[in-house]
């Protein structure tokens, strides 16, 4: 049941134009938060705002490339100017494309994966944390992946970036816990998002078997709303003693 456990809180959700980010932004708003949607996809981000508004929530959109320092600074400054606080940062934006083994990975492909998926989380945290320290509290959540701990074929850059996200959250938890800031990561398995559709099209014949190998449940994949439910818990005060951890939501795949 949806509650009001985020009432009065201001949240930034990056990569919220679709998928996990959109579902989480909607869930946060339903829980009472005022949500700032950040994405490079303007049309998708504004549609997320519309969905939240139609649901009775409060949200706004800011165009932001999280790999760009000036964009992230502007995101944080505008959020503070509008809402006066940042209680929650959900650094969800990531990049997954052009899958290669490391010897075939160009510097441009490597830089794009690391720039969005890892450096983007670093930049958001760098500019948000000082304001959370001043407030004496804050919750940071980042989207990792089971690929942060289990290697995927031909996804060297992506897996490396996601592993870095997990360690970044752990170090933030250690460095800033006494300042009232919690930092955690979510590690989804197979989630039915536009990215999954794209991966499925690259392997149409073997995809069902891949999913069966990944899930221990009757369901073969999670919906974005499943991940959003976990995210809402981790950023809420119900998880007040949870920090420096990685919550895996993968249907049991990593239990193999």
Coordinates of N, CA and C in Angstrom, one line a residue:
X1 N 0.8 -1.2 0.0 CA 0.0 0.0 0.0 C 0.9 1.2 0.0
X2 N 0.6 2.2 -0.8 CA 1.3 3.4 -0.9 C 1.0 4.3 0.3
X3 N 2.0 4.9 0.9 CA 1.9 5.7 2.1 C 2.3 7.1 1.8
X4 N 2.4 7.9 2.9 CA 2.9 9.3 2.8 C 4.2 9.4 3.5
X5 N 5.0 8.3 3.4 CA 6.3 8.3 4.2 C 7.3 9.3 3.6
X6 N 7.1 9.8 2.4 CA 8.1 10.8 1.9 C 7.5 12.2 1.9
X7 N 6.4 12.4 2.6 CA 5.7 13.7 2.6 C 6.7 14.8 3.1
X8 N 6.7 15.9 2.4 CA 7.5 17.1 2.7 C 8.9 17.0 2.2
X9 N 9.3 16.0 1.5 CA 10.7 15.8 1.1 C 10.8 16.2 -0.4
X10 N 11.9 16.8 -0.8 CA 12.2 17.1 -2.2 C 13.2 16.1 -2.7
X11 N 12.9 15.5 -3.9 CA 13.7 14.4 -4.4 C 14.1 14.8 -5.9
X12 N 15.4 14.5 -6.2 CA 15.8 14.5 -7.6 C 15.9 13.1 -8.0
X13 N 15.4 12.8 -9.2 CA 15.5 11.5 -9.8 C 16.1 11.7 -11.2
X14 N 17.3 11.2 -11.5 CA 17.9 11.3 -12.8 C 17.5 10.1 -13.7
X15 N 17.5 10.3 -15.0 CA 17.1 9.2 -15.9 C 15.7 8.8 -15.7
X16 N 14.8 9.8 -15.4 CA 13.4 9.6 -15.1 C 12.5 9.7 -16.3
X17 N 13.0 9.8 -17.5 CA 12.1 9.9 -18.6 C 11.5 8.6 -19.0
X18 N 11.9 7.5 -18.5 CA 11.3 6.2 -18.8 C 11.8 5.2 -17.8
X19 N 11.3 4.0 -17.9 CA 11.8 2.8 -17.1 C 11.8 3.0 -15.6
X20 N 12.9 2.5 -15.0 CA 13.0 2.5 -13.5 C 12.9 3.9 -13.0
X21 N 13.5 4.9 -13.7 CA 13.5 6.3 -13.2 C 12.1 6.8 -13.2
X22 N 11.4 6.6 -14.3 CA 10.0 7.1 -14.3 C 9.1 6.4 -13.2
X23 N 9.2 5.1 -13.1 CA 8.4 4.4 -12.1 C 8.7 4.9 -10.7
X24 N 10.0 5.1 -10.5 CA 10.4 5.6 -9.1 C 10.0 7.0 -8.9
X25 N 10.0 7.9 -9.8 CA 9.6 9.3 -9.7 C 8.1 9.3 -9.4
X26 N 7.3 8.4 -10.1 CA 5.9 8.3 -9.8 C 5.6 7.8 -8.4
X27 N 6.4 6.8 -8.0 CA 6.2 6.2 -6.7 C 6.6 7.2 -5.6
X28 N 7.7 7.9 -5.8 CA 8.1 8.9 -4.8 C 7.0 10.0 -4.6
X29 N 6.4 10.4 -5.7 CA 5.4 11.5 -5.7 C 4.1 10.9 -5.0
X30 N 3.8 9.7 -5.2 CA 2.7 9.1 -4.6 C 2.9 8.9 -3.1
X31 N 4.2 8.8 -2.7 CA 4.5 8.7 -1.3 C 4.6 10.1 -0.6
X32 N 4.4 11.2 -1.4 CA 4.3 12.5 -0.8 C 5.5 13.4 -1.2
X33 N 6.5 12.9 -1.9 CA 7.6 13.8 -2.2 C 7.3 14.7 -3.4
X34 N 8.0 15.9 -3.4 CA 8.0 16.7 -4.6 C 9.2 16.3 -5.4
X35 N 9.0 16.0 -6.7 CA 10.0 15.3 -7.5 C 10.5 16.2 -8.6
X36 N 11.8 16.3 -8.7 CA 12.5 16.9 -9.9 C 12.9 15.8 -10.8
X37 N 12.4 15.8 -12.0 CA 12.8 14.9 -13.1 C 13.9 15.4 -13.8
X38 N 15.0 14.7 -13.9 CA 16.2 15.1 -14.7 C 16.5 14.1 -15.7
X39 N 16.7 14.5 -17.0 CA 17.0 13.6 -18.1 C 17.4 14.4 -19.3
X40 N 18.1 13.7 -20.2 CA 18.4 14.4 -21.5 C 17.2 14.3 -22.5
X41 N 16.3 13.4 -22.2 CA 15.1 13.2 -23.0 C 14.0 14.1 -22.6
X42 N 13.9 15.3 -23.2 CA 12.9 16.3 -22.8 C 11.5 15.8 -22.9
X43 N 11.1 15.2 -24.0 CA 9.7 14.8 -24.2 C 9.4 13.7 -23.2
X44 N 10.3 12.7 -22.9 CA 10.0 11.7 -22.0 C 9.9 12.2 -20.6
X45 N 10.8 13.2 -20.2 CA 10.8 13.8 -18.9 C 9.5 14.5 -18.6
X46 N 9.1 15.3 -19.6 CA 7.9 16.1 -19.4 C 6.7 15.2 -19.4
X47 N 6.7 14.1 -20.0 CA 5.6 13.1 -19.9 C 5.6 12.5 -18.5
X48 N 6.7 12.2 -18.0 CA 6.7 11.7 -16.6 C 6.1 12.8 -15.6
X49 N 6.4 14.0 -15.8 CA 5.8 15.1 -15.0 C 4.3 15.1 -15.2
X50 N 3.8 14.9 -16.4 CA 2.4 14.9 -16.7 C 1.7 13.7 -16.0
X51 N 2.4 12.5 -16.0 CA 1.8 11.4 -15.3 C 1.7 11.6 -13.8
X52 N 2.7 12.2 -13.3 CA 2.6 12.5 -11.8 C 1.6 13.6 -11.5
X53 N 1.5 14.6 -12.3 CA 0.5 15.6 -12.1 C -0.9 15.0 -12.2
X54 N -1.2 14.2 -13.2 CA -2.5 13.6 -13.4 C -2.8 12.7 -12.2
X55 N -1.8 12.2 -11.5 CA -2.0 11.3 -10.4 C -2.1 12.1 -9.1
X56 N -2.1 13.4 -9.2 CA -2.2 14.3 -8.0 C -0.9 14.6 -7.3
X57 N 0.2 14.3 -7.9 CA 1.5 14.6 -7.3 C 2.1 15.9 -7.9
X58 N 3.3 16.2 -7.3 CA 4.0 17.5 -7.7 C 5.3 17.1 -8.3
X59 N 5.6 17.6 -9.5 CA 6.9 17.3 -10.2 C 7.2 18.4 -11.2
X60 N 8.5 18.5 -11.5 CA 8.9 19.4 -12.5 C 10.1 18.7 -13.3
X61 N 10.4 19.3 -14.5 CA 11.4 18.7 -15.3 C 12.6 19.7 -15.5
X62 N 13.8 19.1 -15.4 CA 15.0 19.9 -15.7 C 15.8 19.1 -16.7
X63 N 16.1 19.7 -17.9 CA 17.0 19.0 -18.8 C 18.4 18.9 -18.2
X64 N 19.0 17.7 -18.2 CA 20.3 17.5 -17.6 C 21.0 16.3 -18.2
X65 N 22.2 16.5 -18.7 CA 23.1 15.5 -19.0 C 24.0 15.3 -17.8
X66 N 23.8 14.2 -17.1 CA 24.5 14.0 -15.8 C 26.1 13.9 -16.0
X67 N 26.5 13.6 -17.2 CA 28.0 13.6 -17.4 C 28.6 14.9 -17.6
X68 N 27.7 16.0 -17.6 CA 28.2 17.3 -17.8 C 28.1 18.1 -16.5
X69 N 29.3 18.6 -16.1 CA 29.4 19.3 -14.8 C 28.4 20.5 -14.7
X70 N 28.4 21.3 -15.7 CA 27.6 22.5 -15.7 C 26.1 22.1 -15.6
X71 N 25.7 21.1 -16.3 CA 24.3 20.6 -16.2 C 23.9 20.2 -14.8
X72 N 24.8 19.5 -14.2 CA 24.5 19.0 -12.8 C 24.5 20.1 -11.9
X73 N 25.4 21.0 -12.0 CA 25.4 22.2 -11.1 C 24.1 23.0 -11.3
X74 N 23.6 23.2 -12.5 CA 22.4 23.9 -12.8 C 21.2 23.1 -12.2
X75 N 21.2 21.8 -12.3 CA 20.1 20.9 -11.7 C 20.0 21.2 -10.2
X76 N 21.1 21.1 -9.5 CA 21.1 21.3 -8.1 C 20.7 22.7 -7.7
X77 N 21.3 23.7 -8.4 CA 21.0 25.1 -8.1 C 19.5 25.4 -8.3
X78 N 19.0 24.9 -9.4 CA 17.5 25.2 -9.7 C 16.6 24.5 -8.7
X79 N 17.0 23.3 -8.4 CA 16.2 22.5 -7.4 C 16.1 23.3 -6.0
X80 N 17.3 23.8 -5.6 CA 17.4 24.5 -4.3 C 16.6 25.8 -4.4
X81 N 16.7 26.5 -5.6 CA 16.1 27.8 -5.7 C 14.6 27.6 -5.7
X82 N 14.1 26.5 -6.2 CA 12.6 26.2 -6.3 C 12.1 25.7 -5.0
X83 N 12.8 24.7 -4.4 CA 12.3 23.9 -3.3 C 13.0 24.2 -2.0
X84 N 14.2 24.8 -2.0 CA 14.9 25.2 -0.8 C 15.6 24.0 -0.1
X85 N 15.5 22.9 -0.7 CA 16.1 21.7 0.0 C 16.2 20.5 -1.0
X86 N 17.1 19.6 -0.7 CA 17.2 18.3 -1.5 C 17.4 17.3 -0.4
X87 N 16.3 16.5 -0.2 CA 16.3 15.5 0.8 C 16.8 14.1 0.2
X88 N 16.4 13.9 -1.0 CA 16.7 12.6 -1.7 C 17.3 12.8 -3.0
X89 N 18.4 12.1 -3.3 CA 18.9 12.0 -4.6 C 18.9 10.5 -5.1
X90 N 18.2 10.3 -6.1 CA 18.2 9.0 -6.8 C 18.9 9.1 -8.1
X91 N 20.2 8.7 -8.1 CA 21.1 8.8 -9.2 C 20.9 7.5 -10.1
X92 N 19.9 7.6 -11.0 CA 19.5 6.4 -11.7 C 20.0 6.4 -13.2
X93 N 20.3 7.6 -13.7 CA 20.7 7.6 -15.1 C 21.9 6.7 -15.5
X94 N 21.8 6.1 -16.6 CA 22.9 5.2 -17.0 C 22.9 5.1 -18.5
X95 N 23.9 4.5 -19.0 CA 24.1 4.3 -20.5 C 24.4 2.8 -20.8
X96 N 23.7 2.2 -21.7 CA 24.0 0.8 -22.1 C 23.8 0.7 -23.6
X97 N 24.8 0.6 -24.3 CA 24.8 0.5 -25.8 C 26.1 0.0 -26.3
X98 N 26.2 -0.4 -27.5 CA 27.4 -0.7 -28.2 C 28.2 -1.7 -27.3
X99 N 27.7 -2.9 -27.2 CA 28.3 -3.9 -26.3 C 29.5 -4.6 -27.0
X100 N 30.6 -4.5 -26.2 CA 31.9 -5.1 -26.8 C 32.7 -5.7 -25.6
X101 N 33.5 -6.7 -26.0 CA 34.6 -7.1 -25.1 C 35.6 -6.0 -25.0
X102 N 36.5 -6.0 -24.0 CA 37.3 -4.9 -23.8 C 38.3 -4.6 -24.9
X103 N 38.8 -5.6 -25.6 CA 39.8 -5.3 -26.7 C 39.1 -4.7 -27.9
X104 N 37.8 -4.8 -28.0 CA 37.0 -4.1 -29.0 C 36.3 -2.9 -28.6
X105 N 36.5 -2.4 -27.4 CA 35.8 -1.3 -26.9 C 36.7 0.0 -27.2
X106 N 36.1 0.9 -28.0 CA 36.9 2.1 -28.3 C 36.9 3.0 -27.1
X107 N 37.7 4.0 -27.1 CA 37.8 5.0 -26.0 C 36.5 5.8 -25.9
X108 N 35.9 6.1 -27.1 CA 34.6 6.9 -27.1 C 33.5 6.1 -26.4
X109 N 33.4 4.8 -26.7 CA 32.4 3.9 -26.1 C 32.7 3.8 -24.6
X110 N 33.9 3.5 -24.2 CA 34.3 3.4 -22.8 C 33.9 4.7 -22.1
X111 N 34.3 5.9 -22.7 CA 34.1 7.2 -22.0 C 32.6 7.5 -21.8
X112 N 31.8 7.1 -22.8 CA 30.4 7.4 -22.7 C 29.7 6.5 -21.6
X113 N 30.1 5.2 -21.5 CA 29.6 4.4 -20.4 C 30.0 4.9 -19.1
X114 N 31.3 5.1 -18.9 CA 31.8 5.6 -17.6 C 31.3 7.0 -17.3
X115 N 31.2 7.8 -18.3 CA 30.8 9.2 -18.1 C 29.4 9.4 -17.6
X116 N 28.4 8.6 -18.2 CA 27.0 8.7 -17.7 C 26.8 7.8 -16.5
X117 N 27.2 6.6 -16.6 CA 26.8 5.6 -15.5 C 27.6 5.8 -14.2
X118 N 28.8 6.2 -14.3 CA 29.6 6.3 -13.0 C 29.9 7.8 -12.7
X119 N 30.5 8.5 -13.7 CA 30.9 9.9 -13.4 C 29.6 10.7 -13.2
X120 N 28.5 10.4 -13.8 CA 27.2 11.1 -13.6 C 26.8 10.9 -12.2
X121 N 26.9 9.8 -11.6 CA 26.6 9.6 -10.2 C 27.5 10.4 -9.3
X122 N 28.8 10.3 -9.6 CA 29.8 11.1 -8.8 C 29.4 12.6 -8.8
X123 N 29.1 13.2 -10.0 CA 28.8 14.6 -10.1 C 27.6 15.0 -9.3
X124 N 26.5 14.2 -9.4 CA 25.3 14.5 -8.7 C 25.6 14.4 -7.2
X125 N 26.3 13.5 -6.7 CA 26.7 13.4 -5.3 C 27.5 14.5 -4.9
X126 N 28.5 14.9 -5.7 CA 29.4 15.9 -5.4 C 28.7 17.2 -5.1
X127 N 27.7 17.6 -5.9 CA 27.0 18.8 -5.8 C 25.8 18.8 -4.8
X128 N 25.3 17.6 -4.5 CA 24.2 17.5 -3.6 C 24.7 17.4 -2.2
X129 N 25.7 16.7 -1.9 CA 26.2 16.4 -0.6 C 26.4 17.6 0.3
X130 N 27.1 18.7 -0.2 CA 27.3 19.8 0.7 C 25.9 20.4 1.3
X131 N 24.9 20.3 0.5 CA 23.6 20.9 0.9 C 23.0 19.9 1.9
X132 N 23.2 18.6 1.7 CA 22.7 17.6 2.7 C 23.4 17.8 4.0
X133 N 24.7 18.0 4.0 CA 25.5 18.2 5.2 C 25.0 19.4 5.9
X134 N 24.7 20.5 5.2 CA 24.2 21.7 5.8 C 22.8 21.5 6.5
X135 N 22.0 20.6 5.9 CA 20.7 20.3 6.4 C 20.8 19.2 7.5
X136 N 21.9 18.5 7.6 CA 22.1 17.5 8.6 C 21.4 16.2 8.3
X137 N 21.0 16.0 7.1 CA 20.3 14.8 6.7 C 20.2 14.7 5.2
X138 N 20.1 13.4 4.7 CA 19.9 13.2 3.3 C 20.0 11.7 3.0
X139 N 19.3 11.3 1.9 CA 19.4 10.0 1.4 C 19.8 9.9 0.0
X140 N 20.8 9.2 -0.3 CA 21.3 9.0 -1.7 C 21.2 7.6 -2.1
X141 N 20.6 7.4 -3.3 CA 20.5 6.1 -3.8 C 20.9 6.1 -5.2
X142 N 21.6 5.0 -5.7 CA 22.1 4.9 -7.0 C 21.7 3.6 -7.6
X143 N 21.4 3.6 -8.9 CA 21.1 2.3 -9.5 C 22.3 1.6 -10.0
X144 N 22.6 0.5 -9.5 CA 23.7 -0.4 -10.0 C 23.0 -1.4 -10.9
X145 N 23.4 -2.7 -10.8 CA 22.9 -3.8 -11.6 C 23.6 -5.0 -11.1
X146 N 22.9 -6.2 -11.3 CA 23.6 -7.4 -11.0 C 24.9 -7.5 -11.8
X147 N 25.0 -6.7 -12.9 CA 26.2 -6.6 -13.6 C 27.3 -5.8 -12.9
X148 N 27.0 -5.3 -11.7 CA 28.1 -4.7 -10.9 C 28.9 -5.7 -10.1
X149 N 28.3 -6.9 -10.0 CA 29.0 -8.0 -9.3 C 29.2 -9.3 -10.1
X150 N 28.4 -9.4 -11.2 CA 28.5 -10.6 -12.0 C 28.8 -10.1 -13.4
X151 N 29.8 -10.6 -14.0 CA 30.2 -10.2 -15.4 C 29.3 -10.7 -16.4
X152 N 28.9 -9.8 -17.4 CA 28.1 -10.1 -18.6 C 29.1 -10.2 -19.8
X153 N 28.7 -11.0 -20.7 CA 29.5 -11.1 -22.0 C 29.4 -9.8 -22.7
X154 N 30.5 -9.3 -23.2 CA 30.6 -8.2 -24.1 C 30.0 -6.9 -23.4
X155 N 30.2 -6.8 -22.1 CA 29.7 -5.5 -21.5 C 30.7 -5.0 -20.5
X156 N 32.0 -5.0 -20.9 CA 33.1 -4.6 -20.0 C 32.9 -3.2 -19.5
X157 N 32.5 -2.3 -20.3 CA 32.4 -0.9 -19.8 C 31.2 -0.7 -18.9
X158 N 30.1 -1.3 -19.2 CA 28.9 -1.2 -18.4 C 29.1 -1.9 -17.0
X159 N 29.6 -3.1 -17.0 CA 29.8 -3.8 -15.7 C 30.8 -3.1 -14.9
X160 N 31.9 -2.5 -15.5 CA 32.9 -1.8 -14.7 C 32.3 -0.6 -14.1
X161 N 31.4 0.1 -14.8 CA 30.8 1.3 -14.3 C 29.9 1.0 -13.2
X162 N 29.1 -0.1 -13.3 CA 28.1 -0.4 -12.3 C 28.9 -0.9 -11.0
X163 N 30.0 -1.6 -11.1 CA 30.7 -2.0 -10.0 C 31.3 -0.7 -9.3
X164 N 31.7 0.3 -10.0 CA 32.1 1.5 -9.5 C 31.0 2.2 -8.7
X165 N 29.8 2.2 -9.2 CA 28.7 2.8 -8.6 C 28.5 2.2 -7.2
X166 N 28.6 0.9 -7.0 CA 28.4 0.3 -5.8 C 29.5 0.7 -4.8
X167 N 30.7 0.7 -5.2 CA 31.8 1.1 -4.3 C 31.7 2.6 -3.9
X168 N 31.2 3.4 -4.9 CA 31.0 4.9 -4.6 C 30.0 5.0 -3.5
X169 N 28.9 4.3 -3.5 CA 27.9 4.4 -2.5 C 28.4 4.0 -1.1
X170 N 29.2 2.9 -1.1 CA 29.8 2.5 0.1 C 30.8 3.5 0.7
X171 N 31.6 4.1 -0.1 CA 32.5 5.1 0.4 C 31.8 6.4 0.9
X172 N 30.7 6.8 0.2 CA 29.9 7.9 0.7 C 29.3 7.6 2.0
X173 N 28.8 6.4 2.1 CA 28.2 6.0 3.4 C 29.2 6.1 4.5
X174 N 30.5 5.7 4.3 CA 31.5 5.8 5.3 C 31.9 7.2 5.6
X175 N 32.0 8.0 4.5 CA 32.6 9.4 4.7 C 31.5 10.3 5.3
X176 N 30.3 10.1 5.1 CA 29.3 11.1 5.4 C 28.1 10.6 6.3
X177 N 28.3 9.4 6.8 CA 27.3 8.8 7.7 C 27.1 9.7 9.0
X178 N 28.2 10.1 9.6 CA 28.1 10.9 10.8 C 27.5 12.3 10.5
X179 N 27.4 12.7 9.2 CA 26.7 13.9 8.9 C 25.2 13.8 8.6
X180 N 24.8 12.5 8.8 CA 23.3 12.3 8.6 C 22.9 11.8 7.3
X181 N 23.9 11.5 6.4 CA 23.7 11.1 5.1 C 23.8 9.6 4.9
X182 N 22.7 9.0 4.4 CA 22.8 7.6 4.0 C 23.0 7.4 2.5
X183 N 23.7 6.4 2.1 CA 24.0 6.1 0.7 C 23.9 4.6 0.4
X184 N 23.1 4.2 -0.5 CA 22.8 2.8 -0.9 C 22.7 2.7 -2.4
X185 N 22.8 1.4 -2.8 CA 22.7 1.1 -4.2 C 21.6 0.0 -4.4
X186 N 20.9 0.1 -5.5 CA 20.0 -0.9 -6.0 C 20.6 -1.7 -7.1
X187 N 20.5 -3.0 -7.1 CA 21.1 -3.9 -8.1 C 20.0 -4.7 -8.8
X188 N 19.3 -4.2 -9.8 CA 18.2 -4.9 -10.4 C 18.8 -6.0 -11.3
X189 N 18.0 -7.1 -11.5 CA 18.3 -8.1 -12.5 C 17.6 -7.7 -13.8
X190 N 16.9 -8.6 -14.4 CA 16.2 -8.3 -15.6 C 14.9 -7.5 -15.3
X191 N 14.8 -6.3 -15.9 CA 13.7 -5.4 -15.7 C 13.1 -5.1 -17.1
X192 N 11.8 -5.2 -17.2 CA 11.2 -4.9 -18.5 C 11.2 -3.4 -18.8
X193 N 12.2 -2.9 -19.4 CA 12.3 -1.5 -19.8 C 12.6 -1.4 -21.3
X194 N 12.6 -0.1 -21.8 CA 13.0 0.0 -23.2 C 14.5 -0.5 -23.5
X195 N 15.3 -0.4 -22.5 CA 16.7 -1.0 -22.7 C 16.6 -2.5 -22.8
X196 N 15.8 -3.2 -22.1 CA 15.6 -4.6 -22.2 C 15.1 -5.0 -23.6
X197 N 14.2 -4.2 -24.1 CA 13.6 -4.5 -25.4 C 14.8 -4.4 -26.4
X198 N 15.7 -3.4 -26.3 CA 16.8 -3.3 -27.2 C 17.7 -4.5 -27.1
X199 N 18.0 -5.0 -25.9 CA 18.9 -6.1 -25.8 C 18.2 -7.4 -26.3
X200 N 16.9 -7.5 -26.1 CA 16.2 -8.7 -26.6 C 16.2 -8.7 -28.1
X201 N 16.1 -7.6 -28.8 CA 16.2 -7.6 -30.2 C 17.5 -8.0 -30.8
X202 N 18.6 -7.9 -30.0 CA 19.9 -8.3 -30.4 C 20.1 -9.8 -30.3
X203 N 19.2 -10.4 -29.4 CA 19.3 -11.9 -29.2 C 17.9 -12.5 -29.2
X204 N 17.1 -12.4 -30.2 CA 15.7 -12.8 -30.2 C 15.5 -14.3 -30.0
X205 N 16.4 -15.1 -30.5 CA 16.2 -16.5 -30.4 C 16.5 -17.1 -29.0
X206 N 17.5 -16.5 -28.3 CA 17.9 -17.1 -27.1 C 17.5 -16.3 -25.8
X207 N 16.7 -15.3 -26.1 CA 16.3 -14.4 -24.9 C 15.5 -15.0 -23.9
X208 N 14.5 -15.8 -24.3 CA 13.7 -16.5 -23.3 C 14.5 -17.4 -22.4
X209 N 15.5 -18.1 -22.9 CA 16.3 -19.0 -22.2 C 17.2 -18.2 -21.2
X210 N 17.7 -17.0 -21.7 CA 18.5 -16.2 -20.8 C 17.7 -15.8 -19.6
X211 N 16.4 -15.4 -19.8 CA 15.6 -15.0 -18.7 C 15.3 -16.2 -17.7
X212 N 15.1 -17.3 -18.3 CA 14.8 -18.5 -17.5 C 16.0 -18.9 -16.6
X213 N 17.2 -18.6 -17.2 CA 18.4 -18.9 -16.4 C 18.6 -17.9 -15.3
X214 N 18.0 -16.7 -15.5 CA 18.3 -15.6 -14.5 C 17.3 -15.6 -13.3
X215 N 16.1 -16.1 -13.6 CA 15.1 -16.0 -12.5 C 14.8 -17.3 -11.9
X216 N 14.6 -17.3 -10.5 CA 14.2 -18.5 -9.8 C 12.7 -18.6 -9.6
X217 N 12.0 -17.6 -10.1 CA 10.6 -17.4 -9.9 C 9.8 -17.8 -11.1
X218 N 8.5 -17.9 -11.0 CA 7.7 -18.1 -12.2 C 7.8 -16.9 -13.1
X219 N 7.8 -15.7 -12.5 CA 8.0 -14.5 -13.3 C 9.5 -14.5 -13.8
X220 N 9.7 -14.1 -15.1 CA 11.0 -14.1 -15.7 C 11.7 -12.7 -15.6
X221 N 10.9 -11.7 -15.3 CA 11.6 -10.4 -15.2 C 10.8 -9.5 -14.2
X222 N 11.4 -8.5 -13.7 CA 10.7 -7.5 -12.9 C 10.1 -6.4 -13.7
X223 N 9.1 -5.8 -13.2 CA 8.6 -4.6 -13.8 C 9.3 -3.4 -13.1
X224 N 9.3 -2.2 -13.8 CA 10.0 -1.1 -13.2 C 9.4 -0.7 -11.8
X225 N 8.1 -1.0 -11.7 CA 7.4 -0.7 -10.4 C 8.0 -1.5 -9.3
X226 N 8.5 -2.7 -9.6 CA 9.1 -3.6 -8.5 C 10.4 -2.9 -8.0
X227 N 11.1 -2.3 -8.9 CA 12.4 -1.6 -8.5 C 12.0 -0.3 -7.7
X228 N 11.0 0.4 -8.2 CA 10.6 1.6 -7.6 C 10.1 1.4 -6.2
X229 N 9.5 0.3 -5.9 CA 9.1 -0.1 -4.5 C 10.3 -0.2 -3.6
X230 N 11.3 -0.9 -4.1 CA 12.5 -1.0 -3.3 C 13.2 0.3 -3.1
X231 N 13.2 1.1 -4.2 CA 13.8 2.5 -4.1 C 13.1 3.3 -3.0
X232 N 11.8 3.3 -3.0 CA 11.0 4.1 -2.1 C 11.3 3.7 -0.7
X233 N 11.5 2.4 -0.4 CA 11.9 2.0 0.9 C 13.3 2.5 1.3
X234 N 14.2 2.4 0.4 CA 15.6 2.8 0.8 C 15.8 4.3 1.0
X235 N 15.0 5.1 0.3 CA 15.2 6.5 0.5 C 14.3 7.1 1.7
X236 N 13.5 6.2 2.2 CA 12.6 6.7 3.3 C 13.2 6.5 4.6
X237 N 12.5 7.1 5.6 CA 13.0 7.0 7.0 C 12.8 5.5 7.6
X238 N 12.0 4.7 6.9 CA 11.9 3.3 7.3 C 13.2 2.6 7.2
X239 N 14.1 3.1 6.3 CA 15.4 2.5 6.1 C 16.5 3.3 6.9
X240 N 16.1 3.9 8.0 CA 17.0 4.9 8.7 C 18.3 4.3 9.1
X241 N 18.3 2.9 9.3 CA 19.6 2.3 9.8 C 20.2 1.4 8.6
X242 N 19.8 1.8 7.4 CA 20.4 1.1 6.2 C 21.2 2.0 5.5
X243 N 22.5 1.7 5.4 CA 23.4 2.5 4.6 C 24.6 1.7 4.2
X244 N 25.2 2.1 3.1 CA 26.4 1.4 2.6 C 26.1 0.0 2.1
X245 N 24.9 -0.3 1.7 CA 24.5 -1.6 1.3 C 24.0 -1.6 -0.2
X246 N 24.0 -2.8 -0.8 CA 23.5 -3.0 -2.1 C 22.3 -3.9 -2.0
X247 N 21.1 -3.4 -2.4 CA 19.9 -4.3 -2.3 C 19.7 -4.9 -3.7
X248 N 19.8 -6.2 -3.8 CA 19.6 -6.9 -5.1 C 18.2 -7.3 -5.3
X249 N 17.7 -6.9 -6.4 CA 16.3 -7.2 -6.8 C 16.3 -7.9 -8.1
X250 N 16.6 -9.2 -8.1 CA 16.9 -10.0 -9.3 C 16.2 -11.3 -9.5
X251 N 15.1 -11.5 -8.7 CA 14.4 -12.8 -8.9 C 15.2 -14.0 -8.5
X252 N 16.3 -13.8 -7.7 CA 17.1 -14.9 -7.2 C 18.3 -15.3 -8.1
X253 N 18.5 -14.5 -9.2 CA 19.5 -14.9 -10.1 C 20.9 -15.1 -9.5
X254 N 21.3 -14.1 -8.6 CA 22.6 -14.2 -8.0 C 22.7 -15.2 -6.9
X255 N 21.6 -15.9 -6.6 CA 21.6 -17.0 -5.6 C 22.1 -18.3 -6.3
X256 N 22.3 -18.3 -7.6 CA 22.7 -19.5 -8.2 C 24.1 -20.0 -7.7

